[in-house]
Coordinates of C-alpha atoms and ligand atoms in Angstrom, one line a residue:
X1 CA 0.0 0.0 0.0
X2 CA 1.7 3.2 -1.1
X3 CA 1.7 6.3 1.1
X4 CA -1.0 8.7 0.0
X5 CA 1.1 11.9 0.0
X6 CA 4.3 12.5 -1.9
X7 CA 7.3 14.2 -0.4
X8 CA 7.0 17.3 -2.5
X9 CA 3.7 18.2 -0.9
X10 CA 5.2 17.8 2.6
X11 CA 8.3 19.9 1.7
X12 CA 6.0 22.5 0.2
X13 CA 3.7 22.7 3.2
X14 CA 6.7 22.9 5.5
X15 CA 8.2 25.8 3.6
X16 CA 4.8 27.6 3.1
X17 CA 3.7 27.4 6.7
X18 CA 7.1 27.9 8.5
X19 CA 7.9 24.4 9.6
X20 CA 11.2 23.7 7.8
X21 CA 13.4 25.9 5.5
X22 CA 16.5 25.0 3.5
X23 CA 19.6 25.9 5.6
X24 CA 21.4 29.1 4.5
X25 CA 18.8 29.6 1.8
X26 CA 19.8 33.1 0.8
X27 CA 23.2 31.6 -0.1
X28 CA 21.7 28.9 -2.2
X29 CA 21.4 26.4 0.7
X30 CA 23.7 23.7 2.0
X31 CA 23.1 20.1 0.9
X32 CA 20.8 18.2 3.2
X33 CA 20.9 20.8 6.0
X34 CA 17.6 22.2 7.2
X35 CA 16.4 24.9 9.6
X36 CA 13.2 24.6 11.7
X37 CA 10.9 27.6 11.5
X38 CA 8.4 28.9 14.0
X39 CA 6.0 26.0 13.6
X40 CA 8.8 23.4 13.1
X41 CA 10.6 24.3 16.3
X42 CA 7.3 23.9 18.3
X43 CA 6.6 20.5 16.7
X44 CA 10.1 19.4 17.3
X45 CA 10.0 20.4 20.9
X46 CA 6.7 18.5 21.3
X47 CA 8.2 15.3 19.8
X48 CA 11.1 15.4 22.1
X49 CA 8.9 16.3 25.1
X50 CA 6.6 13.3 24.3
X51 CA 9.6 11.0 24.2
X52 CA 11.1 12.4 27.4
X53 CA 7.8 12.1 29.2
X54 CA 7.3 8.5 28.3
X55 CA 10.9 7.4 28.7
X56 CA 12.0 9.5 31.7
X57 CA 9.2 11.4 33.5
X58 CA 6.7 8.5 33.7
X59 CA 9.2 5.9 34.8
X60 CA 11.1 5.4 38.0
X61 CA 13.8 3.2 36.3
X62 CA 15.2 5.8 33.8
X63 CA 17.1 9.0 34.4
X64 CA 18.3 11.6 32.0
X65 CA 21.7 12.9 30.9
X66 CA 23.1 15.6 28.6
X67 CA 26.7 15.0 27.5
X68 CA 29.0 17.0 25.3
X69 CA 29.2 16.5 21.6
X70 CA 33.0 16.4 21.5
X71 CA 34.5 13.6 23.5
X72 CA 37.9 12.1 24.1
X73 CA 39.1 10.4 20.9
X74 CA 39.7 7.2 22.9
X75 CA 36.0 6.8 23.2
X76 CA 35.7 6.3 19.4
X77 CA 38.6 3.8 19.3
X78 CA 36.9 1.8 22.1
X79 CA 33.5 1.9 20.6
X80 CA 34.7 0.7 17.2
X81 CA 33.7 3.8 15.3
X82 CA 37.2 4.6 14.1
X83 CA 37.6 1.1 12.6
X84 CA 34.1 0.1 11.7
X85 CA 32.0 3.2 11.2
X86 CA 32.7 3.2 7.5
X87 CA 31.0 2.9 4.1
X88 CA 32.8 1.5 1.0
X89 CA 33.3 4.4 -1.5
X90 CA 34.3 4.4 -5.1
X91 CA 35.4 7.5 -7.1
X92 CA 34.9 8.2 -10.8
X93 CA 38.3 8.8 -12.5
X94 CA 36.8 11.3 -14.9
X95 CA 34.3 13.5 -13.1
X96 CA 35.5 12.6 -9.5
X97 CA 32.0 12.1 -8.2
X98 CA 32.0 9.6 -5.3
X99 CA 29.5 6.8 -4.9
X100 CA 28.7 4.2 -2.3
X101 CA 30.1 1.0 -3.8
X102 CA 27.1 -1.0 -2.7
X103 CA 24.7 1.4 -4.3
X104 CA 26.2 1.1 -7.8
X105 CA 25.3 -1.5 -10.4
X106 CA 28.1 -2.3 -12.8
X107 CA 31.6 -0.8 -13.0
X108 CA 30.9 2.5 -14.6
X109 CA 30.1 6.0 -13.2
X110 CA 26.3 6.5 -13.2
X111 CA 26.9 10.2 -14.0
X112 CA 29.3 10.1 -16.9
X113 CA 30.1 6.5 -17.6
X114 CA 33.7 6.9 -16.5
X115 CA 35.9 4.3 -14.9
X116 CA 35.7 3.9 -11.1
X117 CA 38.4 3.4 -8.6
X118 CA 38.6 0.3 -6.3
X119 CA 36.4 0.7 -3.2
X120 CA 38.1 2.2 -0.2
X121 CA 36.6 2.6 3.3
X122 CA 35.3 6.1 4.1
X123 CA 34.8 7.0 7.8
X124 CA 31.4 8.7 8.4
X125 CA 32.6 10.7 11.5
X126 CA 33.1 14.4 11.1
X127 CA 36.7 15.3 12.2
X128 CA 38.0 18.6 13.4
X129 CA 40.8 20.0 15.6
X130 CA 40.5 21.1 19.1
X131 CA 42.6 24.2 20.0
X132 CA 44.8 26.3 17.8
X133 CA 47.1 23.6 16.4
X134 CA 46.0 21.4 13.5
X135 CA 47.9 18.3 14.2
X136 CA 47.2 14.6 14.7
X137 CA 47.2 14.9 18.5
X138 CA 44.4 17.5 18.5
X139 CA 41.9 15.6 16.4
X140 CA 38.4 15.4 17.8
X141 CA 35.2 14.0 16.3
X142 CA 31.7 15.2 16.4
X143 CA 29.8 12.4 18.0
X144 CA 27.9 10.1 15.5
X145 CA 25.6 8.9 18.3
X146 CA 24.7 10.1 21.8
X147 CA 25.0 6.5 23.2
X148 CA 28.7 6.7 24.0
X149 CA 28.2 9.7 26.3
X150 CA 25.9 7.5 28.3
X151 CA 28.3 4.5 28.4
X152 CA 31.2 6.5 29.7
X153 CA 29.0 8.0 32.4
X154 CA 27.6 4.7 33.5
X155 CA 29.6 4.7 36.7
X156 CA 28.8 8.3 37.5
X157 CA 25.1 7.8 37.1
X158 CA 24.8 4.5 39.0
X159 CA 26.7 6.0 41.9
X160 CA 24.8 9.3 42.1
X161 CA 21.3 8.1 41.3
X162 CA 21.4 5.3 43.8
X163 CA 19.2 3.2 41.6
X164 CA 19.3 -0.6 41.1
X165 CA 19.3 -2.4 37.8
X166 CA 17.5 -2.6 35.5
X167 CA 18.4 1.1 35.0
X168 CA 18.0 3.2 31.9
X169 CA 19.9 6.4 31.0
X170 CA 18.3 8.6 28.3
X171 CA 19.6 11.4 26.2
X172 CA 18.4 13.7 23.5
X173 CA 21.0 15.6 21.4
X174 CA 22.7 16.3 18.2
X175 CA 24.7 13.7 16.3
X176 CA 26.7 14.1 13.1
X177 CA 27.3 11.6 10.3
X178 CA 29.1 12.4 7.1
X179 CA 26.6 10.4 5.0
X180 CA 27.6 9.8 1.4
X181 CA 24.0 9.7 0.2
X182 CA 21.8 11.9 2.4
X183 CA 18.4 12.8 1.2
X184 CA 14.6 12.4 1.3
X185 CA 14.2 15.8 3.0
X186 CA 14.9 15.5 6.7
X187 CA 14.9 11.7 6.6
X188 CA 18.7 11.3 6.2
X189 CA 20.8 14.4 7.1
X190 CA 24.4 14.8 8.1
X191 CA 23.4 16.7 11.3
X192 CA 20.4 15.4 13.2
X193 CA 19.0 14.9 16.6
X194 CA 19.0 11.6 18.4
X195 CA 16.7 10.3 21.2
X196 CA 18.5 7.4 22.7
X197 CA 17.9 5.2 25.7
X198 CA 20.5 2.8 27.1
X199 CA 18.7 0.3 29.3
X200 CA 21.1 -1.7 31.5
X201 CA 20.0 -5.1 32.6
X202 CA 21.3 -8.3 34.1
X203 CA 22.7 -10.7 31.5
X204 CA 20.2 -13.4 30.8
X205 CA 17.3 -11.1 31.1
X206 CA 18.3 -9.2 28.0
X207 CA 16.1 -11.0 25.5
X208 CA 13.0 -10.4 27.7
X209 CA 13.9 -6.7 27.9
X210 CA 14.5 -6.4 24.2
X211 CA 11.0 -7.7 23.5
X212 CA 9.6 -5.3 26.1
X213 CA 11.2 -2.3 24.5
X214 CA 10.3 -3.2 21.0
X215 CA 6.7 -3.3 22.1
X216 CA 6.9 -0.1 24.2
X217 CA 8.5 1.9 21.3
X218 CA 6.1 0.6 18.7
X219 CA 3.1 1.5 20.9
X220 CA 4.6 5.0 21.5
X221 CA 4.2 5.9 17.8
X222 CA 0.7 4.4 17.7
X223 CA -0.4 6.3 20.8
X224 CA 0.8 9.6 19.2
X225 CA -1.4 9.0 16.1
X226 CA 0.6 7.0 13.6
X227 CA -1.6 4.4 11.9
X228 CA -0.6 0.8 12.6
X229 CA -0.9 -0.1 8.9
X230 CA 2.0 2.3 8.2
X231 CA 4.3 0.7 10.7
X232 CA 6.1 -2.6 10.6
X233 CA 8.6 -4.5 12.7
X234 CA 11.7 -6.0 11.0
X235 CA 14.3 -8.2 12.7
X236 CA 17.8 -7.8 11.4
X237 CA 19.4 -10.8 9.7
X238 CA 22.6 -12.1 11.2
X239 CA 24.5 -10.6 8.2
X240 CA 23.3 -7.1 8.7
X241 CA 23.8 -6.8 12.5
X242 CA 26.1 -3.9 13.5
X243 CA 29.5 -4.9 15.0
X244 CA 28.2 -4.4 18.6
X245 CA 24.7 -6.0 18.3
X246 CA 23.6 -9.4 19.4
X247 CA 20.1 -8.8 18.0
X248 CA 18.2 -5.8 16.5
X249 CA 14.7 -4.8 15.4
X250 CA 13.8 -1.9 13.2
X251 CA 10.5 -0.1 13.5
X252 CA 9.9 0.9 9.8
X253 CA 7.5 3.5 8.6
X254 CA 5.9 3.7 5.2
X255 CA 7.4 7.0 4.1
X256 CA 6.5 8.5 0.7
X257 CA 9.7 6.9 -0.7
X258 CA 8.7 3.5 0.7
X259 CA 9.4 1.5 3.9
X260 CA 12.3 3.0 5.8
X261 CA 13.7 2.8 9.3
X262 CA 12.1 4.9 11.9
X263 CA 13.9 3.5 15.0
X264 CA 16.2 0.7 15.8
X265 CA 16.1 -1.3 19.0
X266 CA 19.3 -3.2 19.6
X267 CA 20.6 -5.7 22.1
X268 CA 24.2 -4.4 22.5
X269 CA 25.1 -7.1 25.1
X270 CA 28.1 -6.0 27.2
X271 CA 30.1 -4.8 24.2
X272 CA 30.3 -1.1 25.1
X273 CA 31.0 -1.3 28.8
X274 CA 33.6 -4.1 28.2
X275 CA 35.3 -2.0 25.5
X276 CA 35.4 1.1 27.6
X277 CA 36.7 -0.8 30.6
X278 CA 39.5 -2.2 28.5
X279 CA 40.5 1.1 26.8
X280 CA 40.1 3.4 29.8
X281 CA 41.5 1.0 32.4
X282 CA 38.5 1.7 34.7
X283 CA 36.3 -1.1 35.9
X284 CA 32.8 -0.8 34.6
X285 CA 30.8 -3.4 36.3
X286 CA 27.8 -3.5 38.6
X287 CA 27.5 -5.0 42.0
X288 CA 24.1 -6.7 42.4
X289 CA 23.5 -6.6 46.1
X290 CA 20.4 -8.8 45.9
X291 CA 22.1 -11.6 43.9
X292 CA 25.4 -11.0 45.7
X293 CA 27.3 -11.0 42.5
X294 CA 29.2 -8.6 40.2
X295 CA 28.7 -8.5 36.5
X296 CA 29.0 -6.3 33.4
X297 CA 25.4 -5.4 32.5
X298 CA 23.9 -6.0 29.1
X299 CA 22.2 -3.1 27.4
X300 CA 19.1 -2.7 25.3
X301 CA 19.1 0.4 23.1
X302 CA 16.0 2.0 21.6
X303 CA 17.5 4.6 19.3
X304 CA 15.3 7.1 17.4
X305 CA 15.8 10.2 15.3
X306 CA 13.9 13.3 16.2
X307 CA 13.8 14.6 12.7
X308 CA 12.8 11.3 11.3
X309 CA 10.0 10.8 13.8
X310 CA 8.8 14.4 13.1
X311 CA 8.7 13.6 9.4
X312 CA 6.6 10.4 10.0
X313 CA 4.2 12.4 12.2
X314 CA 3.8 15.0 9.5
X315 CA 3.3 12.5 6.7
X316 CA 0.8 10.4 8.7
X317 CA -1.2 13.5 9.8
X318 CA -1.4 15.1 6.3
X319 CA -4.7 15.0 4.6
X320 CA -6.6 16.8 1.8
X321 CA -10.3 16.9 2.3
X322 CA -13.3 18.3 0.6
X323 CA -15.8 20.1 2.8
X324 CA -19.0 21.5 1.4
X325 CA -17.3 21.7 -2.0
X326 CA -14.3 23.4 -0.7
X327 CA -10.8 21.8 -0.5
X328 CA -8.8 22.0 2.7
X329 CA -5.4 20.7 3.6
X330 CA -5.3 19.6 7.2
X331 CA -2.7 18.1 9.6
X332 CA -4.6 15.7 11.9
X333 CA -1.7 15.9 14.4
X334 CA -2.1 14.5 17.9
X335 CA -2.9 17.6 20.0
X336 CA 0.1 17.0 22.2
X337 CA 2.3 17.4 19.1
X338 CA 0.5 20.2 17.4
X339 CA 2.7 23.4 17.3
X340 CA -0.2 25.7 18.2
X341 CA -2.8 24.3 20.6
X342 CA -5.4 27.1 20.2
X343 CA -5.9 30.1 17.9
X344 CA -7.8 33.1 19.0
X345 CA -9.7 34.6 16.0
X346 CA -11.9 37.7 16.3
X347 CA -14.6 37.5 13.7
X348 CA -13.1 40.5 12.1
X349 CA -10.6 43.2 12.8
X350 CA -13.1 45.5 14.5
X351 CA -12.4 48.0 17.3
X352 CA -15.2 46.6 19.4
X353 CA -14.0 43.0 19.1
X354 CA -10.3 43.5 19.5
X355 CA -10.1 44.3 23.3
X356 CA -12.1 41.2 24.2
X357 CA -10.2 39.0 21.8
X358 CA -6.9 40.3 23.3
X359 CA -8.2 39.6 26.7
X360 CA -9.0 36.0 25.7
X361 CA -5.6 35.6 24.2
X362 CA -3.9 36.9 27.4
X363 CA -5.9 34.4 29.4
X364 CA -4.9 31.4 27.2
X365 CA -1.2 32.1 26.3
X366 CA 0.4 31.3 29.7
X367 CA -1.2 27.9 29.6
X368 CA -1.1 26.8 25.9
X369 CA 0.9 27.8 22.8
X370 CA -1.6 30.2 21.5
X371 CA -1.8 32.1 18.2
X372 CA -3.7 35.4 17.6
X373 CA -4.8 36.2 14.1
X374 CA -7.2 38.9 12.9
X375 CA -6.0 39.2 9.3
X376 CA -8.1 38.2 6.3
X377 CA -11.4 36.4 6.3
X378 CA -12.4 34.0 9.1
X379 CA -12.6 31.2 6.5
X380 CA -9.0 31.7 5.3
X381 CA -7.8 31.9 8.9
X382 CA -9.5 28.6 9.7
X383 CA -7.7 27.0 6.6
X384 CA -4.4 28.3 7.8
X385 CA -4.9 26.8 11.3
X386 CA -6.0 23.5 9.7
X387 CA -2.9 23.4 7.7
X388 CA -0.6 23.7 10.7
X389 CA -2.7 21.2 12.7
X390 CA -4.1 23.6 15.4
X391 CA -6.7 21.4 17.2
X392 CA -8.9 24.3 18.4
X393 CA -9.9 27.8 17.2
X394 CA -11.7 30.2 19.5
X395 CA -13.9 32.8 17.7
X396 CA -15.0 36.0 19.3
X397 CA -18.1 37.5 17.6
X398 CA -20.4 40.4 18.3
X399 CA -22.6 38.2 20.4
X400 CA -19.6 37.5 22.7
X401 CA -19.7 41.2 23.7
X402 CA -23.2 40.7 25.1
X403 CA -23.1 37.1 26.5
X404 CA -19.4 36.8 27.3
X405 CA -19.3 33.5 25.5
X406 CA -17.0 32.4 22.6
X407 CA -17.2 29.6 20.0
X408 CA -14.6 26.8 20.0
X409 CA -14.2 25.0 16.7
X410 CA -12.6 21.6 16.5
X411 CA -10.1 20.9 13.7
X412 CA -11.1 17.3 12.8
X413 CA -14.9 17.2 13.2
X414 CA -15.4 20.9 12.5
X415 CA -18.0 20.8 15.3
X416 CA -18.5 24.0 17.3
X417 CA -19.4 24.6 20.9
X418 CA -20.1 27.8 22.8
X419 CA -18.6 28.3 26.2
X420 CA -18.3 31.1 28.7
X421 CA -15.0 33.0 28.6
X422 CA -14.4 32.2 32.2
X423 CA -14.5 28.5 31.5
X424 CA -12.4 28.6 28.4
X425 CA -9.1 27.6 29.9
X426 CA -10.6 24.6 31.7
X427 CA -12.5 23.5 28.6
X428 CA -9.5 23.7 26.3
X429 CA -7.3 21.8 28.8
X430 CA -9.9 19.0 29.0
X431 CA -10.3 18.8 25.3
X432 CA -6.5 18.7 24.7
X433 CA -6.4 15.8 27.1
X434 CA -8.9 13.9 24.9
X435 CA -12.3 14.7 26.4
X436 CA -15.0 14.3 23.8
X437 CA -16.0 17.3 21.8
X438 CA -19.8 17.3 22.2
X439 CA -21.3 20.0 19.9
X440 CA -24.8 19.5 21.3
X441 CA -24.0 21.7 24.2
X442 CA -23.7 24.6 21.8
X443 CA -27.3 24.5 21.0
X444 CA -28.1 23.9 24.7
X445 CA -26.3 27.1 25.6
X446 CA -27.9 29.1 22.8
X447 CA -31.4 28.1 23.7
X448 CA -31.0 29.5 27.2
Ligands
ZN501 ZN1 31.9 10.3 -13.7

């Protein structure tokens, strides 16, 4: 079943409504780099917040961490990234374009038909120099994953959090990979944001916990509105497992370009802690007081991309509908993800309506991300809010001046209810939490 929206429509909506812009656009852009605009930054914050809430806030067995992007180079030797984080690359001897060897059929350059070099391994880590001297000893890398910052802090966190295993450490932050073939909008970029959990468990319980986290993470996407039909689970074959993994599942999403990885959940065994113990000379084991034994924990790693998840939420929410002969584009985003929760729209820009509308806005904005819009016709303003996924619009009309009531319009059903201004905050909060939107009360109120 193909996805119903093509990527061009998503890219165009993102540009038009201020979700995502090409980076450095006035200079012609920079390949596969993107900037999040006013709507995009809210959506991105909400995706991260939803992850953090479910992984850290709502659990007593996971704590958070925020580690530096640049780390001691020894970390990457121990983790295997210096030796193994590579792609085979071939170069055209005529036009000098480089290609991933495994993405090329035949022995000719796809661009000009020229002869290709033998494949050589190309490391995907960004390299730079720390301090003023550009020499071998001052090389540092931009982290390609946030996970290693967690592993090297395992001892610190266990000691200071005073928690027992199983214990998770979660981190959200930027990662960098010098991908040879980035693309598909924000799906694969060289700079991106990771949401990673390292969940440390007793060896022997790892398979059980892998199953547990695969289900947890799958359900997270469904809970936030992604249709189950557009998700699938895929276990890695033995030949495609990363060098550190004992087992791995991908949660794939049906993106416009086809099924692609949304998140990986790997059983990393004791690879990382063992490697860091060996390379650093520090013992990284755990004393299990209940069992009376010491061991190197195994780790289960759900690793997701913020940008990639955001793209999946956008694609899944996108819809074009016809309402009373008029077309509308709408994002059926889960209210918790929607960039704007409520829009305050006076019926028109009228000097009598404005003071009351501003008063309503002031009442709502400390509690919800609120938009105020009094330009153009009310119909066009509704369309604009639909297109950015705003779940509720509050309209102030001339009747409001008399009865101190306003109309709330719901994005998906287009149903409307009329509520007293004093109750507005309470009603919006309840509706955002999922309370039913019962339009019959509108008429009940009006008949009074
Ligand atoms: Zn060529």
